[in-house]
């Protein structure tokens, strides 16, 4: 009888190699066991290293340019007004569960970013943190819709995310994160044990939310670090809890036939502050407003004088920079033959940016055409990592400074880092010894690696390679 191989993917959004592989390695016995018996390494994220597009890049094995979305928010066209949010309907290509479904494999996915609205699979799909409701039967967050009742019967009210996670009420935040995570693990443990599947994948968002909410208590080098009797240990204790849940999951799977991956989409690092990108563009003469707003105002609510504006930007963990190009934007003034020189000029100036103390912050600037195989949709003209992501990009205007140490979208202590983690524990004898560290892995290598484990051919247009 031929054996039935299975793959289980445990996704931990934002889990950084520094904590799992280094700092807490001996305190996380279940992570340690799969590392020692398997292979592991840093997993390089896409650019930008953001949840959307990262998980879809990983699961489709295509870069964000090829996918045609560059973050949560994207320009819908070259007008000034049309912004779109990237959910599952933006993903026009197969992800690994689509390939597996067609190959007749039974698949279950729970909470993988960009799976709302859920789409038909050969099995089950539970929508991600973008799901607006878990009770609206008109717009089900699961495929099939009948899974909604099943989930409710198992865990009561299911949480796709922490409501209002940008809060100063850290006790509330912690309670909500634990409630959400406990429910998710309760559900996935039940389904891992009881359902018929070849491929099972779930993504826990609690790791991301706890980093953003509590990193200043975790990292003594953070500029807002505070000594606190409880909160200094919160992230550590949560990882211990996650480790115990992973231990219970490992007890449920048939290790003779199941390959287990533990993976994250990017890492985490402290946030030193924010660069008010549009304030900077105004100061440097690239952006002109008809009037200065009296209070903090988002750039799309400002009255921009397009006849005198060559460049504008948007905020977030990284900056998206747009040029106002003649013949492309409705009131474009940058001539086509000036475009490349202006991009180079901006790149040089961004890379020279100093902090409030006059020290260069090591900003990195990317041209989409140089980092992606294709550029579909409306790519930014430049993608900027201020201070190599130690600084975020603040899009609002009205700060009267290019630096800010308060986040315009609520308290946030951490930014994303370029490297996440991957651990692979498989039943077969490896080439080389167990416990080895692998190097040079990138998000897009994951989908081919999963297909290889299940002996399903890797589609030719996947950009990564199996490991
Ligand atoms: Zn993420």
PDB file of N, CA and C in Angstrom, residues 48 66 74-75 82 100 124 138-139 148 154 210 274 277 358:
ATOM      1  N   UNK A  48       7.449  44.897  -0.386  1.00  0.00           N
ATOM      2  CA  UNK A  48       7.622  45.213   1.028  1.00  0.00           C
ATOM      3  C   UNK A  48       7.352  44.002   1.918  1.00  0.00           C
ATOM      4  N   UNK A  66       4.452  40.798  -9.815  1.00  0.00           N
ATOM      5  CA  UNK A  66       3.729  39.841 -10.652  1.00  0.00           C
ATOM      6  C   UNK A  66       2.295  39.691 -10.163  1.00  0.00           C
ATOM      7  N   UNK A  74      -3.672  49.963  -2.513  1.00  0.00           N
ATOM      8  CA  UNK A  74      -3.038  50.125  -3.813  1.00  0.00           C
ATOM      9  C   UNK A  74      -3.822  51.145  -4.605  1.00  0.00           C
ATOM     10  N   UNK A  75      -3.130  51.810  -5.515  1.00  0.00           N
ATOM     11  CA  UNK A  75      -3.871  52.673  -6.435  1.00  0.00           C
ATOM     12  C   UNK A  75      -4.637  51.784  -7.408  1.00  0.00           C
ATOM     13  N   UNK A  82      -8.568  56.926  -6.814  1.00  0.00           N
ATOM     14  CA  UNK A  82      -9.022  55.545  -6.681  1.00  0.00           C
ATOM     15  C   UNK A  82      -8.018  54.662  -5.930  1.00  0.00           C
ATOM     16  N   UNK A 100      -3.169  22.172  -5.356  1.00  0.00           N
ATOM     17  CA  UNK A 100      -3.413  20.888  -4.679  1.00  0.00           C
ATOM     18  C   UNK A 100      -4.859  20.428  -4.857  1.00  0.00           C
ATOM     19  N   UNK A 124     -11.783  22.850   2.880  1.00  0.00           N
ATOM     20  CA  UNK A 124     -12.308  23.935   3.707  1.00  0.00           C
ATOM     21  C   UNK A 124     -11.404  25.148   3.642  1.00  0.00           C
ATOM     22  N   UNK A 138     -24.971  36.098   4.959  1.00  0.00           N
ATOM     23  CA  UNK A 138     -25.055  36.553   3.565  1.00  0.00           C
ATOM     24  C   UNK A 138     -23.658  36.614   2.933  1.00  0.00           C
ATOM     25  N   UNK A 139     -22.692  36.966   3.773  1.00  0.00           N
ATOM     26  CA  UNK A 139     -21.311  37.045   3.281  1.00  0.00           C
ATOM     27  C   UNK A 139     -20.441  36.138   4.132  1.00  0.00           C
ATOM     28  N   UNK A 148     -19.263  27.802   9.078  1.00  0.00           N
ATOM     29  CA  UNK A 148     -19.468  28.861  10.083  1.00  0.00           C
ATOM     30  C   UNK A 148     -20.135  28.303  11.343  1.00  0.00           C
ATOM     31  N   UNK A 154     -17.917  24.879  17.981  1.00  0.00           N
ATOM     32  CA  UNK A 154     -16.664  24.430  18.604  1.00  0.00           C
ATOM     33  C   UNK A 154     -16.087  25.455  19.567  1.00  0.00           C
ATOM     34  N   UNK A 210       0.882  41.084  19.132  1.00  0.00           N
ATOM     35  CA  UNK A 210       1.588  41.273  20.404  1.00  0.00           C
ATOM     36  C   UNK A 210       2.911  42.022  20.180  1.00  0.00           C
ATOM     37  N   UNK A 274       8.973  57.922  13.269  1.00  0.00           N
ATOM     38  CA  UNK A 274       8.350  58.010  11.955  1.00  0.00           C
ATOM     39  C   UNK A 274       8.920  59.164  11.157  1.00  0.00           C
ATOM     40  N   UNK A 277       6.649  61.670   5.536  1.00  0.00           N
ATOM     41  CA  UNK A 277       7.165  61.690   4.163  1.00  0.00           C
ATOM     42  C   UNK A 277       6.634  62.877   3.362  1.00  0.00           C
ATOM     43  N   UNK A 358      20.860  64.065  13.590  1.00  0.00           N
ATOM     44  CA  UNK A 358      21.815  64.291  12.504  1.00  0.00           C
ATOM     45  C   UNK A 358      22.548  63.049  12.032  1.00  0.00           C
TER      46      UNK A 358
END
